[in-house]
Amino acid sequence: MRAIIIGAGIAGLAAALRLEQAGWETLVIERAPQRRGGGYGVTFGGIRYDGAERMGILPALKERAFVTRELVYRKSNGERRFAVGGQTIAATMGKRSFNILRGDIESVLYEAARNTTTIRFGTTITAVEQDADAVHVTLSDGAVESADLLIGADGLHSATRALVFGPEEDYRLDMGHRVAVYMMKERPAGLPEGTTSSISDNGRTFAMMSVGDGRTAAFFGYRTDQGRTGSSPEELRDVYGDMGWLVPQALEGLQHADSVYSDSISQMVVDRWSRGRVVLLGDAAWCVTLFAGYGSSLAVGGADLLGAALERHGGDVPTALAEWEAGLRPETEKKQKLGRRVKGVYAPRNPVVLELTQLPLRLSSWGPVRRMIERKFQLQG
């Protein structure tokens, strides 16, 4: 059995690894000329922790995990408001979750899959045809590839989805926010190793995260009523120009960044994830957004469950896809609903709402409450 996978990100590489373990031959098509790194830090855990364990990549992921020793909340001028300590952070996460950079998840998957799959960079998908026995894919280099299954793991702006399911506008739910993130050249002196600091003010959030091995990620997230997908350096300077602390240094670093991820925050609400021998996976299918979290976990876990369904049903690909979706959809829809609820209180413009949303965090930093949280999670762990 053979699968063509569009996208060499987390979902695509996880699918390549899992299908190879199920005995499939895989070809991965990636539009970027080379692998991309960086991205923001995410929490990897939940029910998808088991998927990484079954696929054999959990130890390598844990080696790349980083520990946040302190989470500091600041005023817009940089003045310290309150902080949550590392023990409390670890306690609330539980023992089957850890923080890791998105790019590090991708690196682990790439190292695990690269010797058993073919990855073709600098190539895109331009046409798809299928019949009862196979799916035929035309690529931008003129090649036509045939397979038993086509997996569209090409992200929020999926070309696979557009070709087979219809235009993005039919499925995109705009969340009214934009985000930009990049890896800084060096950690600023004002950010201690192992620390994350965050400023929320007037519909804007800025965060600077020490993510291990001397690396630092700068994150901008803000409300917007405009429909553009990306954030230009000029727009970020307009939005964040009056913020203090390390924000001016982060804005200056944008000019010299090797790579900047910038996009609108949107969900994909797709009523059916497969059509015939074509299936969507990861952000191309659902995109729960950073408001809900666990998008990377769902991508890895979804790939694991997809491989298991294909193993159970052998050559009956449509039946395997239907069973896989029926099992996974309730979890992704739950996360999407959470994301839609959280977006209303993320980076609020109203200072009273901001204080209310941060009240639980303030309480968690208070000694008696902190000790109670830590004891509770120690007992559960």
Protein backbone atom coordinates (compact mmCIF):
# COMPACT_ATOMS: atom_id res chain seq x y z
CA MET A 1 0.00 0.00 0.00
CA ARG A 2 1.21 3.50 -0.81
CA ALA A 3 0.30 6.94 0.52
CA ILE A 4 1.13 10.43 -0.75
CA ILE A 5 1.31 12.97 2.06
CA ILE A 6 1.12 16.69 1.34
CA GLY A 7 3.01 18.67 3.97
CA ALA A 8 6.20 17.92 5.90
CA GLY A 9 5.09 19.55 9.13
CA ILE A 10 4.14 17.79 12.35
CA ALA A 11 0.99 16.12 10.99
CA GLY A 12 2.59 15.02 7.72
CA LEU A 13 5.75 13.60 9.24
CA ALA A 14 3.80 11.85 11.98
CA ALA A 15 1.59 10.26 9.33
CA ALA A 16 4.64 9.16 7.32
CA LEU A 17 6.21 7.56 10.39
CA ARG A 18 3.04 5.82 11.55
CA LEU A 19 2.11 4.48 8.11
CA GLU A 20 5.64 3.19 7.58
CA GLN A 21 5.26 1.32 10.87
CA ALA A 22 2.03 -0.13 9.46
CA GLY A 23 3.88 -1.39 6.37
CA TRP A 24 2.99 1.39 3.93
CA GLU A 25 5.26 3.11 1.43
CA THR A 26 5.06 6.91 1.71
CA LEU A 27 5.96 9.95 -0.36
CA VAL A 28 5.91 13.37 1.35
CA ILE A 29 5.49 16.54 -0.73
CA GLU A 30 6.53 19.85 0.84
CA ARG A 31 6.23 23.26 -0.80
CA ALA A 32 9.05 24.86 1.24
CA PRO A 33 12.55 24.50 -0.23
CA GLN A 34 13.86 23.07 3.03
CA ARG A 35 12.82 22.20 6.55
CA ARG A 36 11.62 25.02 8.76
CA GLY A 37 12.29 25.30 12.48
CA GLY A 38 11.30 27.52 15.37
CA GLY A 39 7.69 28.26 16.14
CA TYR A 40 6.22 28.86 19.57
CA GLY A 41 6.29 26.66 22.63
CA VAL A 42 3.39 24.26 23.12
CA THR A 43 2.18 21.85 25.79
CA PHE A 44 2.41 18.28 24.54
CA GLY A 45 0.17 15.93 26.44
CA GLY A 46 -3.40 14.85 26.94
CA ILE A 47 -4.71 11.71 25.32
CA ARG A 48 -2.18 12.04 22.45
CA TYR A 49 0.74 11.40 24.78
CA ASP A 50 -0.02 7.69 24.29
CA GLY A 51 0.26 8.03 20.51
CA ALA A 52 3.80 9.38 20.73
CA GLU A 53 4.67 6.57 23.11
CA ARG A 54 3.33 3.90 20.74
CA MET A 55 5.16 5.44 17.79
CA GLY A 56 8.44 5.28 19.70
CA ILE A 57 9.21 9.01 19.67
CA LEU A 58 8.29 9.93 23.25
CA PRO A 59 11.83 9.64 24.68
CA ALA A 60 13.23 11.89 21.93
CA LEU A 61 10.46 14.43 22.48
CA LYS A 62 11.12 14.51 26.22
CA GLU A 63 14.81 15.14 25.54
CA ARG A 64 13.78 18.33 23.68
CA ALA A 65 11.33 19.47 26.37
CA PHE A 66 12.03 22.69 28.24
CA VAL A 67 11.13 23.64 31.79
CA THR A 68 9.66 27.03 32.66
CA ARG A 69 10.98 27.99 36.09
CA GLU A 70 8.92 31.13 36.35
CA LEU A 71 6.03 32.71 34.46
CA VAL A 72 6.09 36.48 34.97
CA TYR A 73 3.20 38.82 34.14
CA ARG A 74 4.13 42.44 33.54
CA LYS A 75 2.51 45.81 32.95
CA SER A 76 2.86 47.41 29.53
CA ASN A 77 5.84 49.46 30.77
CA GLY A 78 7.59 46.28 31.88
CA GLU A 79 6.93 46.61 35.59
CA ARG A 80 6.44 43.22 37.26
CA ARG A 81 2.84 42.51 38.33
CA PHE A 82 2.97 38.93 39.67
CA ALA A 83 4.58 35.60 38.90
CA VAL A 84 3.79 31.89 38.97
CA GLY A 85 6.62 29.61 40.09
CA GLY A 86 7.93 26.54 38.33
CA GLN A 87 6.58 24.04 40.86
CA THR A 88 3.05 25.37 40.45
CA ILE A 89 3.37 25.33 36.65
CA ALA A 90 4.59 21.72 36.71
CA ALA A 91 1.85 20.69 39.14
CA THR A 92 -0.96 22.08 36.98
CA MET A 93 0.44 20.39 33.86
CA GLY A 94 0.62 16.93 35.42
CA LYS A 95 3.19 14.22 34.81
CA ARG A 96 2.00 13.24 31.34
CA SER A 97 2.50 16.66 29.76
CA PHE A 98 5.55 18.75 28.94
CA ASN A 99 6.49 21.96 27.15
CA ILE A 100 8.30 21.75 23.83
CA LEU A 101 8.94 23.96 20.84
CA ARG A 102 6.83 23.15 17.78
CA GLY A 103 9.94 23.04 15.64
CA ASP A 104 11.50 20.49 17.98
CA ILE A 105 8.50 18.17 17.58
CA GLU A 106 8.98 18.41 13.83
CA SER A 107 12.71 17.73 14.15
CA VAL A 108 12.12 14.57 16.18
CA LEU A 109 9.58 13.31 13.65
CA TYR A 110 11.87 14.16 10.74
CA GLU A 111 14.78 12.23 12.24
CA ALA A 112 12.50 9.25 12.88
CA ALA A 113 10.92 9.21 9.41
CA ARG A 114 13.56 10.49 6.96
CA ASN A 115 15.26 7.15 6.34
CA THR A 116 12.04 5.31 5.53
CA THR A 117 10.09 7.86 3.50
CA THR A 118 10.84 10.00 0.45
CA ILE A 119 10.51 13.75 1.04
CA ARG A 120 10.34 16.02 -1.99
CA PHE A 121 10.94 19.68 -1.06
CA GLY A 122 10.10 22.72 -3.17
CA THR A 123 7.08 21.00 -4.71
CA THR A 124 3.34 21.61 -4.55
CA ILE A 125 0.19 19.75 -5.48
CA THR A 126 -1.72 21.14 -8.48
CA ALA A 127 -4.43 18.59 -9.31
CA VAL A 128 -6.12 15.50 -7.86
CA GLU A 129 -8.11 12.76 -9.57
CA GLN A 130 -9.32 9.54 -8.04
CA ASP A 131 -11.27 6.41 -8.88
CA ALA A 132 -12.34 3.33 -6.95
CA ASP A 133 -8.84 1.87 -6.93
CA ALA A 134 -6.37 4.76 -6.62
CA VAL A 135 -5.79 8.50 -6.30
CA HIS A 136 -3.67 10.34 -8.90
CA VAL A 137 -1.81 13.52 -7.96
CA THR A 138 -0.25 16.04 -10.33
CA LEU A 139 2.68 18.00 -8.89
CA SER A 140 4.17 21.38 -9.72
CA ASP A 141 7.23 19.76 -11.30
CA GLY A 142 4.98 17.99 -13.82
CA ALA A 143 5.18 14.56 -12.20
CA VAL A 144 2.04 12.46 -11.71
CA GLU A 145 2.06 10.14 -8.71
CA SER A 146 -0.50 7.46 -7.89
CA ALA A 147 -1.28 5.90 -4.52
CA ASP A 148 -3.91 4.13 -2.46
CA LEU A 149 -4.34 7.18 -0.20
CA LEU A 150 -3.72 10.93 -0.31
CA ILE A 151 -3.26 12.69 3.04
CA GLY A 152 -3.63 16.46 3.08
CA ALA A 153 -1.49 17.53 6.05
CA ASP A 154 -0.62 20.91 4.56
CA GLY A 155 -1.89 23.19 7.29
CA LEU A 156 -4.42 25.94 7.70
CA HIS A 157 -4.18 27.10 4.07
CA SER A 158 -4.28 23.57 2.67
CA ALA A 159 -3.97 23.24 -1.10
CA THR A 160 -5.26 19.66 -0.82
CA ARG A 161 -8.43 20.85 0.87
CA ALA A 162 -8.96 23.56 -1.73
CA LEU A 163 -8.57 21.08 -4.62
CA VAL A 164 -10.75 18.29 -3.24
CA PHE A 165 -13.12 19.85 -0.69
CA GLY A 166 -13.54 23.42 -1.93
CA PRO A 167 -12.18 26.92 -1.24
CA GLU A 168 -10.82 27.85 2.17
CA GLU A 169 -13.51 30.48 2.68
CA ASP A 170 -16.13 27.72 2.86
CA TYR A 171 -14.52 26.32 6.02
CA ARG A 172 -12.52 29.07 7.71
CA LEU A 173 -13.85 30.55 10.94
CA ASP A 174 -11.90 33.75 11.62
CA MET A 175 -11.19 34.30 15.32
CA GLY A 176 -10.47 38.02 15.10
CA HIS A 177 -6.81 37.80 16.13
CA ARG A 178 -3.43 37.71 14.44
CA VAL A 179 -0.17 36.25 15.62
CA ALA A 180 3.51 36.57 14.77
CA VAL A 181 6.37 34.60 16.31
CA TYR A 182 10.07 34.22 15.62
CA MET A 183 13.27 32.94 17.23
CA MET A 184 15.57 35.70 18.44
CA LYS A 185 19.27 35.67 17.63
CA GLU A 186 20.13 35.64 21.34
CA ARG A 187 18.40 35.74 24.71
CA PRO A 188 18.09 39.32 25.99
CA ALA A 189 19.82 40.05 29.29
CA GLY A 190 16.49 41.09 30.80
CA LEU A 191 15.01 37.60 30.41
CA PRO A 192 16.49 35.02 32.80
CA GLU A 193 17.11 31.50 31.50
CA GLY A 194 14.04 29.30 31.91
CA THR A 195 11.66 32.23 32.24
CA THR A 196 8.61 33.28 30.26
CA SER A 197 7.39 36.86 30.62
CA SER A 198 4.10 38.15 29.26
CA ILE A 199 2.38 41.52 28.85
CA SER A 200 -1.35 41.85 28.11
CA ASP A 201 -2.79 45.29 27.52
CA ASN A 202 -5.50 46.87 25.36
CA GLY A 203 -6.22 43.85 23.15
CA ARG A 204 -2.56 42.87 22.77
CA THR A 205 -0.32 40.19 24.22
CA PHE A 206 3.44 40.03 24.00
CA ALA A 207 5.45 37.14 25.37
CA MET A 208 9.12 36.28 25.44
CA MET A 209 9.95 32.65 26.17
CA SER A 210 13.24 31.02 27.09
CA VAL A 211 12.80 27.60 25.47
CA GLY A 212 16.03 25.78 26.27
CA ASP A 213 19.54 25.56 24.80
CA GLY A 214 19.86 29.34 24.98
CA ARG A 215 17.01 29.86 22.52
CA THR A 216 14.35 32.55 22.91
CA ALA A 217 11.01 32.93 21.14
CA ALA A 218 9.25 36.29 20.77
CA PHE A 219 5.47 36.11 20.43
CA PHE A 220 2.96 38.78 19.38
CA GLY A 221 -0.79 38.12 19.49
CA TYR A 222 -3.45 40.80 19.13
CA ARG A 223 -7.07 41.47 18.30
CA THR A 224 -7.94 42.80 14.86
CA ASP A 225 -11.07 43.45 12.85
CA GLN A 226 -9.18 43.22 9.56
CA GLY A 227 -9.20 40.06 7.47
CA ARG A 228 -5.57 39.97 6.32
CA THR A 229 -3.78 36.71 7.09
CA GLY A 230 -0.35 38.01 8.09
CA SER A 231 1.27 40.72 10.20
CA SER A 232 3.86 43.00 8.63
CA PRO A 233 6.72 44.46 10.72
CA GLU A 234 5.19 47.90 10.15
CA GLU A 235 1.83 46.78 11.53
CA LEU A 236 3.48 45.20 14.57
CA ARG A 237 5.36 48.42 15.27
CA ASP A 238 2.08 50.35 15.06
CA VAL A 239 0.33 47.94 17.44
CA TYR A 240 3.16 47.46 19.95
CA GLY A 241 5.17 50.67 19.57
CA ASP A 242 4.14 52.11 22.95
CA MET A 243 5.01 48.98 24.98
CA GLY A 244 8.11 48.99 27.13
CA TRP A 245 10.40 46.36 28.67
CA LEU A 246 11.94 44.14 25.93
CA VAL A 247 9.26 44.83 23.31
CA PRO A 248 11.34 47.42 21.36
CA GLN A 249 14.21 44.92 21.21
CA ALA A 250 11.86 42.21 19.93
CA LEU A 251 10.44 44.55 17.28
CA GLU A 252 13.95 45.44 16.13
CA GLY A 253 14.85 41.75 15.95
CA LEU A 254 12.06 41.20 13.42
CA GLN A 255 14.20 42.97 10.83
CA HIS A 256 16.93 40.33 11.12
CA ALA A 257 14.95 37.17 11.87
CA ASP A 258 15.73 34.10 9.78
CA SER A 259 12.04 33.18 9.68
CA VAL A 260 8.84 34.76 11.01
CA TYR A 261 5.59 32.83 11.30
CA SER A 262 2.70 35.23 10.84
CA ASP A 263 -0.97 34.47 10.25
CA SER A 264 -4.52 35.10 11.31
CA ILE A 265 -5.92 32.82 14.01
CA SER A 266 -8.62 30.71 12.39
CA GLN A 267 -10.34 27.39 12.84
CA MET A 268 -11.21 25.01 10.04
CA VAL A 269 -14.76 23.72 10.43
CA VAL A 270 -14.88 20.89 7.89
CA ASP A 271 -18.00 18.76 7.97
CA ARG A 272 -16.24 15.67 6.63
CA TRP A 273 -12.51 14.97 6.68
CA SER A 274 -12.37 12.44 3.85
CA ARG A 275 -13.66 12.09 0.33
CA GLY A 276 -12.98 8.76 -1.30
CA ARG A 277 -9.26 8.11 -0.97
CA VAL A 278 -8.38 11.63 0.17
CA VAL A 279 -8.23 12.57 3.86
CA LEU A 280 -7.31 15.73 5.76
CA LEU A 281 -5.16 15.61 8.88
CA GLY A 282 -4.09 18.18 11.47
CA ASP A 283 -4.71 21.90 10.90
CA ALA A 284 -5.95 21.20 7.36
CA ALA A 285 -8.87 19.30 8.91
CA TRP A 286 -9.62 21.12 12.16
CA CYS A 287 -7.05 23.67 13.47
CA VAL A 288 -8.19 24.01 17.07
CA THR A 289 -5.95 27.15 17.39
CA LEU A 290 -3.59 28.22 20.16
CA PHE A 291 -6.61 29.34 22.19
CA ALA A 292 -7.48 25.68 22.82
CA GLY A 293 -3.94 24.31 22.72
CA TYR A 294 -2.92 20.72 22.04
CA GLY A 295 -2.94 21.18 18.26
CA SER A 296 0.43 19.45 17.93
CA SER A 297 -0.74 16.67 20.22
CA LEU A 298 -3.85 16.15 18.11
CA ALA A 299 -1.75 16.05 14.94
CA VAL A 300 0.54 13.34 16.32
CA GLY A 301 -2.31 11.46 17.96
CA GLY A 302 -4.49 11.74 14.89
CA ALA A 303 -1.73 10.27 12.74
CA ASP A 304 -1.31 7.40 15.20
CA LEU A 305 -5.03 6.61 15.19
CA LEU A 306 -5.17 6.89 11.38
CA GLY A 307 -2.39 4.33 11.06
CA ALA A 308 -4.17 2.00 13.48
CA ALA A 309 -7.45 2.24 11.52
CA LEU A 310 -5.66 1.48 8.24
CA GLU A 311 -3.99 -1.53 9.86
CA ARG A 312 -7.34 -2.89 11.02
CA HIS A 313 -9.04 -2.53 7.63
CA GLY A 314 -6.20 -3.45 5.27
CA GLY A 315 -7.08 -2.39 1.74
CA ASP A 316 -10.51 -0.99 2.64
CA VAL A 317 -9.35 2.61 2.82
CA PRO A 318 -12.77 4.37 2.86
CA THR A 319 -13.97 2.23 5.78
CA ALA A 320 -10.77 2.92 7.71
CA LEU A 321 -11.12 6.67 7.14
CA ALA A 322 -14.75 6.68 8.27
CA GLU A 323 -13.93 4.76 11.45
CA TRP A 324 -10.96 7.01 12.19
CA GLU A 325 -13.00 10.19 11.85
CA ALA A 326 -15.86 8.87 13.98
CA GLY A 327 -13.40 8.15 16.80
CA LEU A 328 -11.40 11.38 16.65
CA ARG A 329 -13.99 14.02 15.73
CA PRO A 330 -15.60 14.34 19.20
CA GLU A 331 -12.24 15.25 20.75
CA THR A 332 -11.35 17.82 18.09
CA GLU A 333 -14.80 19.43 18.21
CA LYS A 334 -14.50 19.66 21.99
CA LYS A 335 -11.18 21.49 21.58
CA GLN A 336 -12.62 23.79 18.90
CA LYS A 337 -15.49 24.76 21.21
CA LEU A 338 -12.96 25.48 23.95
CA GLY A 339 -11.00 27.68 21.56
CA ARG A 340 -14.10 29.68 20.65
CA ARG A 341 -14.86 30.27 24.33
CA VAL A 342 -11.32 31.26 25.23
CA LYS A 343 -10.92 33.72 22.34
CA GLY A 344 -13.34 36.10 24.06
CA VAL A 345 -11.02 36.55 27.03
CA TYR A 346 -7.67 36.32 25.22
CA ALA A 347 -5.92 39.71 25.17
CA PRO A 348 -9.08 41.62 26.22
CA ARG A 349 -9.28 45.34 25.54
CA ASN A 350 -11.22 45.94 28.77
CA PRO A 351 -8.80 46.19 31.75
CA VAL A 352 -11.46 44.88 34.14
CA VAL A 353 -11.89 41.74 32.05
CA LEU A 354 -8.11 41.35 31.97
CA GLU A 355 -7.94 41.48 35.76
CA LEU A 356 -10.71 38.90 36.07
CA THR A 357 -9.09 36.49 33.61
CA GLN A 358 -5.76 36.72 35.44
CA LEU A 359 -7.27 36.41 38.92
CA PRO A 360 -6.89 32.58 39.05
CA LEU A 361 -3.23 32.95 38.10
CA ARG A 362 -2.72 35.57 40.78
CA LEU A 363 -4.34 33.28 43.34
CA SER A 364 -2.17 30.36 42.24
CA SER A 365 0.92 32.44 43.08
CA TRP A 366 -0.36 33.03 46.63
CA GLY A 367 1.37 30.69 49.09
CA PRO A 368 -1.60 28.74 50.58
CA VAL A 369 -3.31 28.27 47.20
CA ARG A 370 -0.01 27.32 45.54
CA ARG A 371 0.67 24.63 48.13
CA MET A 372 -2.86 23.28 47.78
CA ILE A 373 -2.48 23.00 43.98
CA GLU A 374 0.86 21.26 44.27
CA ARG A 375 -0.45 18.74 46.83
CA LYS A 376 -3.52 18.00 44.70
CA PHE A 377 -1.52 17.19 41.59
CA GLN A 378 1.07 15.22 43.55
CA LEU A 379 -1.71 12.96 44.78
CA GLN A 380 -3.14 12.59 41.25
CA GLY A 381 0.29 11.91 39.76
